mmCIF file with all atom_site columns, C-alpha atoms in Angstrom:
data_model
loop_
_atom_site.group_PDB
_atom_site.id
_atom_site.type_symbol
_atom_site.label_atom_id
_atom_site.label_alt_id
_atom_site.label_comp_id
_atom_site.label_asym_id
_atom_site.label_entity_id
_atom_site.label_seq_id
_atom_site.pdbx_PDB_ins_code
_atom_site.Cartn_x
_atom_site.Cartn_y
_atom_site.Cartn_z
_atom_site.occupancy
_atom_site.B_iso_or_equiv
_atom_site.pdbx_formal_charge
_atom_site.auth_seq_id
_atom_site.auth_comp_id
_atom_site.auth_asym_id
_atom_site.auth_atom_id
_atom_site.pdbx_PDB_model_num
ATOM 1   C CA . UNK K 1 1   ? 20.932 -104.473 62.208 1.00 0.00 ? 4   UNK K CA 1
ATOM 2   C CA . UNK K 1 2   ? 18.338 -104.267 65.384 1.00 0.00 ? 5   UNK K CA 1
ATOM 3   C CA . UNK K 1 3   ? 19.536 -102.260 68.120 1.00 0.00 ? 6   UNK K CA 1
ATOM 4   C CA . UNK K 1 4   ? 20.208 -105.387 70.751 1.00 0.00 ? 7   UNK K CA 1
ATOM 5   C CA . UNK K 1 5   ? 22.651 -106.445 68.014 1.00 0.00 ? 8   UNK K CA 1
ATOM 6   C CA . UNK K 1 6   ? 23.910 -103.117 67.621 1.00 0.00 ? 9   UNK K CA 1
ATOM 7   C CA . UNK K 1 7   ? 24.124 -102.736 71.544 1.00 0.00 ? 10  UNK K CA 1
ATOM 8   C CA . UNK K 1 8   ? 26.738 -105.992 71.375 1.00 0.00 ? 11  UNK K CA 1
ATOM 9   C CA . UNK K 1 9   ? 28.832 -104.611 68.305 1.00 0.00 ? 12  UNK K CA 1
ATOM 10  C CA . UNK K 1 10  ? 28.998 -101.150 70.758 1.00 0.00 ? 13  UNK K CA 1
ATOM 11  C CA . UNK K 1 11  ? 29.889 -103.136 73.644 1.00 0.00 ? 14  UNK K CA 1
ATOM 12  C CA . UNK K 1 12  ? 32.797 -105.142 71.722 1.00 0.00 ? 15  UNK K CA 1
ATOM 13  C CA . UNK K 1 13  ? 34.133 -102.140 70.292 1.00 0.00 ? 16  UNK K CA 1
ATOM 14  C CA . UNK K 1 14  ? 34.396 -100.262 73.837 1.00 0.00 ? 17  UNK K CA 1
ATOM 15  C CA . UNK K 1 15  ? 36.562 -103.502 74.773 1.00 0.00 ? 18  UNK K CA 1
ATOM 16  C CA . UNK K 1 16  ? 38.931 -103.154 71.848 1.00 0.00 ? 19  UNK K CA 1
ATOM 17  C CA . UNK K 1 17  ? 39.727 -99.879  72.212 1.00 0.00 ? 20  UNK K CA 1
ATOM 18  C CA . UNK K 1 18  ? 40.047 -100.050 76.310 1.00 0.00 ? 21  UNK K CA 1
ATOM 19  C CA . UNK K 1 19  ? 42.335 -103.175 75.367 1.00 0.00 ? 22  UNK K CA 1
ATOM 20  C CA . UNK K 1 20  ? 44.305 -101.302 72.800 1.00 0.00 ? 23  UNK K CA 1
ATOM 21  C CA . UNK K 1 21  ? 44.464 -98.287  74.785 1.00 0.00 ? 24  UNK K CA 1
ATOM 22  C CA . UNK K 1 22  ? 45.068 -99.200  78.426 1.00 0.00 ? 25  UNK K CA 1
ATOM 23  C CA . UNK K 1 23  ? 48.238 -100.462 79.948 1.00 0.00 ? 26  UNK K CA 1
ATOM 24  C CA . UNK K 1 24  ? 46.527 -101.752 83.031 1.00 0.00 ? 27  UNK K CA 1
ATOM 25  C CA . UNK K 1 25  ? 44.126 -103.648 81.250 1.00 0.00 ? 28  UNK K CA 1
ATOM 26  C CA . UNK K 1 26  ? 46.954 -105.759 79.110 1.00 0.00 ? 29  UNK K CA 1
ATOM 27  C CA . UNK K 1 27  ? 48.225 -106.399 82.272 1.00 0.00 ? 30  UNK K CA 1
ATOM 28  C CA . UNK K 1 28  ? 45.340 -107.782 83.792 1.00 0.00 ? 31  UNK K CA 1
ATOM 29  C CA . UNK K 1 29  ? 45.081 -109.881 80.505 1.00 0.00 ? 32  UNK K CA 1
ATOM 30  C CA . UNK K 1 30  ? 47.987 -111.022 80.765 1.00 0.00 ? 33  UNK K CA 1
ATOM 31  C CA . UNK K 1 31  ? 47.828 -112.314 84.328 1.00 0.00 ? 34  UNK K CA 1
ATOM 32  C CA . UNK K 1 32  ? 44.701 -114.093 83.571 1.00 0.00 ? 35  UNK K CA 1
ATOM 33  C CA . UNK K 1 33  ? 46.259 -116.443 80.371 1.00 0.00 ? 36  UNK K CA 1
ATOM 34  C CA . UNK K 1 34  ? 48.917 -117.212 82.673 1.00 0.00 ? 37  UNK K CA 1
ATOM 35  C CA . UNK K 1 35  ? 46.133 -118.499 85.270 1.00 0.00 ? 38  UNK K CA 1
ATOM 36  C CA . UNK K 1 36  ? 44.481 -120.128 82.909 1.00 0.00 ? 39  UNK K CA 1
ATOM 37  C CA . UNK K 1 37  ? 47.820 -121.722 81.937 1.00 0.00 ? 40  UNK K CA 1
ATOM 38  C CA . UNK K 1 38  ? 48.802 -122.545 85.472 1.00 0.00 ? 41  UNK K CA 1
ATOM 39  C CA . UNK K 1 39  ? 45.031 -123.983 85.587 1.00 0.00 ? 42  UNK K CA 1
ATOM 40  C CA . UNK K 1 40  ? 45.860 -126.317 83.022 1.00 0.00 ? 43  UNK K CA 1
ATOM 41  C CA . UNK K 1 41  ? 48.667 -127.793 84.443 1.00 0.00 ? 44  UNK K CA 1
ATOM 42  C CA . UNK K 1 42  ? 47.930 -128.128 87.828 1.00 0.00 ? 45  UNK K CA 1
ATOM 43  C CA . UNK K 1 43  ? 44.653 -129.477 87.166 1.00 0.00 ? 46  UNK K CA 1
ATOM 44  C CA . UNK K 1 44  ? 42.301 -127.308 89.327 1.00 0.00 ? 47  UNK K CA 1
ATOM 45  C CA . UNK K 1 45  ? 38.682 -128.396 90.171 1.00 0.00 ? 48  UNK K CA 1
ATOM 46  C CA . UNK K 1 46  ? 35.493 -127.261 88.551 1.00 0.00 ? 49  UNK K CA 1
ATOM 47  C CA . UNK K 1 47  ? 34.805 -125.248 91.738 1.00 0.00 ? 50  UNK K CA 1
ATOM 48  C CA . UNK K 1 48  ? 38.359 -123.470 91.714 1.00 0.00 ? 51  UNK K CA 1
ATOM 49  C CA . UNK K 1 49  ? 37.693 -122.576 87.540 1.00 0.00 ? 52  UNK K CA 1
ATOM 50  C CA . UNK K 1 50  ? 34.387 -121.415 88.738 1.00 0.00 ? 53  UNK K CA 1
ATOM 51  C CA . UNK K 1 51  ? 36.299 -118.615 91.421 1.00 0.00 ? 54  UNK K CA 1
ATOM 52  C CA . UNK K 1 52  ? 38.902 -117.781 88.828 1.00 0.00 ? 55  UNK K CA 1
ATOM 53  C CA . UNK K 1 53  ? 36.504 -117.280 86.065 1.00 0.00 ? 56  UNK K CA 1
ATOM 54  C CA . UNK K 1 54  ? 34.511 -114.863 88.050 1.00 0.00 ? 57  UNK K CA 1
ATOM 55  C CA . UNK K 1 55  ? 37.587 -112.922 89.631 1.00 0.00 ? 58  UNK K CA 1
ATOM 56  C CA . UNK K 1 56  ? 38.967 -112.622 85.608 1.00 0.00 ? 59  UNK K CA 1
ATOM 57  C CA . UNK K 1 57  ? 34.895 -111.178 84.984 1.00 0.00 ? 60  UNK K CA 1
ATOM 58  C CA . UNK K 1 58  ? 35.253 -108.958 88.388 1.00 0.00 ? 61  UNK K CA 1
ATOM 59  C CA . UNK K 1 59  ? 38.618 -107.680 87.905 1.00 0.00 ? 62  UNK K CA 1
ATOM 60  C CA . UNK K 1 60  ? 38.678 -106.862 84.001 1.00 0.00 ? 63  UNK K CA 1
ATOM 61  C CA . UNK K 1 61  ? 35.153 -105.440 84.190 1.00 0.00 ? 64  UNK K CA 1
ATOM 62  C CA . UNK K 1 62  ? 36.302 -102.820 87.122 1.00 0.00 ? 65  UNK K CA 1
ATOM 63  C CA . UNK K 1 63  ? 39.101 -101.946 84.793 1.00 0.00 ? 66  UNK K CA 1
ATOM 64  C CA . UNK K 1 64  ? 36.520 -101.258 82.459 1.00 0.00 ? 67  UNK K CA 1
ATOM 65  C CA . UNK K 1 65  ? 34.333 -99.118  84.336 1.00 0.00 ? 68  UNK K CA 1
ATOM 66  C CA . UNK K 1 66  ? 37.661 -97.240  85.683 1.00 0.00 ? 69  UNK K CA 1
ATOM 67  C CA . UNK K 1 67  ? 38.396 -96.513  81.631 1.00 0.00 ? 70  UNK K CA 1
ATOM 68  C CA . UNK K 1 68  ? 35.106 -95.069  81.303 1.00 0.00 ? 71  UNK K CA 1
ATOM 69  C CA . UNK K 1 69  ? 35.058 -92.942  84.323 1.00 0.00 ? 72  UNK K CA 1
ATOM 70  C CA . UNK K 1 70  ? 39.170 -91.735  83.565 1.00 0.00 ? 73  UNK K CA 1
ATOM 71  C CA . UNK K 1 71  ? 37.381 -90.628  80.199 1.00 0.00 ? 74  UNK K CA 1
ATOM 72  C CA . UNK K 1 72  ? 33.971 -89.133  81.476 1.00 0.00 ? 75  UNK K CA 1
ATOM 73  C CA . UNK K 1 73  ? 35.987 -86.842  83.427 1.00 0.00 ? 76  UNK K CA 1
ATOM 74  C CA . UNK K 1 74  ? 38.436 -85.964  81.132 1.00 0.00 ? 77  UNK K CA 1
ATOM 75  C CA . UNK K 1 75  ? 35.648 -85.225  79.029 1.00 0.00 ? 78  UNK K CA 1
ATOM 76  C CA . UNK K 1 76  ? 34.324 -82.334  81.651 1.00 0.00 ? 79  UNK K CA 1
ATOM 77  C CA . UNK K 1 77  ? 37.191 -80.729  82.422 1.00 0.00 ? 80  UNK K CA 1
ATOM 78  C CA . UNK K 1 78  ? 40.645 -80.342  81.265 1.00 0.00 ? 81  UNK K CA 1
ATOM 79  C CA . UNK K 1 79  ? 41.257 -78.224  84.667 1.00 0.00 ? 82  UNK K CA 1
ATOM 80  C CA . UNK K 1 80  ? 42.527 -79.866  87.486 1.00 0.00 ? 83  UNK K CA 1
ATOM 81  C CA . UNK K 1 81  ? 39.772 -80.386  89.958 1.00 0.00 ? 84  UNK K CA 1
ATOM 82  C CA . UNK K 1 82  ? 39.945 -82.387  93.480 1.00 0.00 ? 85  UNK K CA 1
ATOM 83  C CA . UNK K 1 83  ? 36.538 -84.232  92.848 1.00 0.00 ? 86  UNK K CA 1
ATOM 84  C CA . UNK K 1 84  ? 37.629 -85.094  89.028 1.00 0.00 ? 87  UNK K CA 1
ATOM 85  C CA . UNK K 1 85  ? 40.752 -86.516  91.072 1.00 0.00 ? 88  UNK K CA 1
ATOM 86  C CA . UNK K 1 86  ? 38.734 -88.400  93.738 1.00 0.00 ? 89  UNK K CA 1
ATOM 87  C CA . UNK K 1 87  ? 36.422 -89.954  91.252 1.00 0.00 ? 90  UNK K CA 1
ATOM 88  C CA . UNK K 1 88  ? 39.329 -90.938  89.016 1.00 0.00 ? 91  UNK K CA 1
ATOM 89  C CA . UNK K 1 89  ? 41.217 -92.214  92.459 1.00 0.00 ? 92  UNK K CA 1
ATOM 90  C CA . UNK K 1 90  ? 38.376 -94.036  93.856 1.00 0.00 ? 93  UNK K CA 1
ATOM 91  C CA . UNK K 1 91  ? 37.639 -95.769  90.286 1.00 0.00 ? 94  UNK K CA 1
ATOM 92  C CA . UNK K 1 92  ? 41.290 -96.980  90.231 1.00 0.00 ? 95  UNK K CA 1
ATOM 93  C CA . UNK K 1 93  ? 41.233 -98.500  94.239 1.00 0.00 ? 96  UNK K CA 1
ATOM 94  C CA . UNK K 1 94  ? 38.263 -100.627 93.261 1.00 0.00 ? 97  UNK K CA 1
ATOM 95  C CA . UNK K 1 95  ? 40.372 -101.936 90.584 1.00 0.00 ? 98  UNK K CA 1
ATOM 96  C CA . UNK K 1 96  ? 43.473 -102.163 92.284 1.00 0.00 ? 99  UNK K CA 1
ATOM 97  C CA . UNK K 1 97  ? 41.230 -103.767 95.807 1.00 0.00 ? 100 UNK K CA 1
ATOM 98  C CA . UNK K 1 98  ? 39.885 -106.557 93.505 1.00 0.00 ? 101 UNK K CA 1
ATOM 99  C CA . UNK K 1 99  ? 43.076 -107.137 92.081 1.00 0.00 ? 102 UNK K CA 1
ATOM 100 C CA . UNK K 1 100 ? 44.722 -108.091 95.331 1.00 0.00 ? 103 UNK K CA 1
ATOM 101 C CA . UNK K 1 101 ? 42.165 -109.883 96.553 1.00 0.00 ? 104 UNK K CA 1
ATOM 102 C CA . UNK K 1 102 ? 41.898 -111.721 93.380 1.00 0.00 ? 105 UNK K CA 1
ATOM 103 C CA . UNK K 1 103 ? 45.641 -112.714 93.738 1.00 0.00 ? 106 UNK K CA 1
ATOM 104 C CA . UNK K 1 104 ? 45.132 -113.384 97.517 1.00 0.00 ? 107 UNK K CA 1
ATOM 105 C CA . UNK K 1 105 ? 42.746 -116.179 96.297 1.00 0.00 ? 108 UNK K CA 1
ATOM 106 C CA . UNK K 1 106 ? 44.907 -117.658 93.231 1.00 0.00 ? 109 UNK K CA 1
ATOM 107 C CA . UNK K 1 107 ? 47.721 -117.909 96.020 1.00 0.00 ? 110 UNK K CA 1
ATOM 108 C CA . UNK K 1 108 ? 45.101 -119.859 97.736 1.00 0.00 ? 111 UNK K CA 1
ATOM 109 C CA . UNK K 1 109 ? 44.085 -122.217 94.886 1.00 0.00 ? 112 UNK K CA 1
ATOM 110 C CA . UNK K 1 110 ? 47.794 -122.658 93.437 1.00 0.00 ? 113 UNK K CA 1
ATOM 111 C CA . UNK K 1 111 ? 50.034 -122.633 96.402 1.00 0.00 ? 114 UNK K CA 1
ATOM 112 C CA . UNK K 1 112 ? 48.650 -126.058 97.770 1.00 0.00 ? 115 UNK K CA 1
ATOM 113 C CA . UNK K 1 113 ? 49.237 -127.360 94.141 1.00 0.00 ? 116 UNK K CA 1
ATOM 114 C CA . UNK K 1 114 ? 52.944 -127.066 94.310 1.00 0.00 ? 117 UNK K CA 1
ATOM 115 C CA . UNK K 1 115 ? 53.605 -129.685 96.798 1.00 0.00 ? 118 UNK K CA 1
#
């Protein structure tokens, strides 16, 4: 196997275990089959798929890079230690920012749909 195959097979696995392994990220999951659901049945434009796809790629690859970071650290030091804390912090803010604003703009596309 070539190593840009190999690269994908590493890549896949990382995503399986963060799935298997983080709470957050079954959440997030979660969320986005129910948009997709919702975007079923209401119907929504190519334009509105287009937004939620990306926001599903922003928000679940943020949760990603928060795993990864959680685990770097942990890997350096067991000890408790204000900058592993900050990184860790700031890693789970971007995740939880593009969450809300992610939800702020399916309230926008599926609000107007209930009428």
């Amino acid at each position: 196997m070539n190593e840009f195959i190999k690269s994908f097979k590493y890549a896949i696995e990382g995503i399986i275990v963060a799935i298997k392994e983080e709470r957050n990220l079954k959440i997030h999951i979660c969320i986005m089959i129910l948009v997709i659901i919702c975007g079923f049945i209401f119907k929504i434009s190519t334009m509105e798929w287009i937004i939620c796809i990306i926001l599903f790629g922003l928000v679940i690859s943020l949760e990603l890079v928060n795993t990864a970071i959680e685990n770097a650290v942990d890997l350096v030091t067991l000890e408790k230690n204000p900058k592993a804390k900050i990184a860790k912090d700031v890693a789970a803010g971007a995740v939880l920012i593009s969450a809300i604003v992610s939800a702020i703009i399916g309230f926008m596309i599926f609000i107007p749909k209930l009428n």
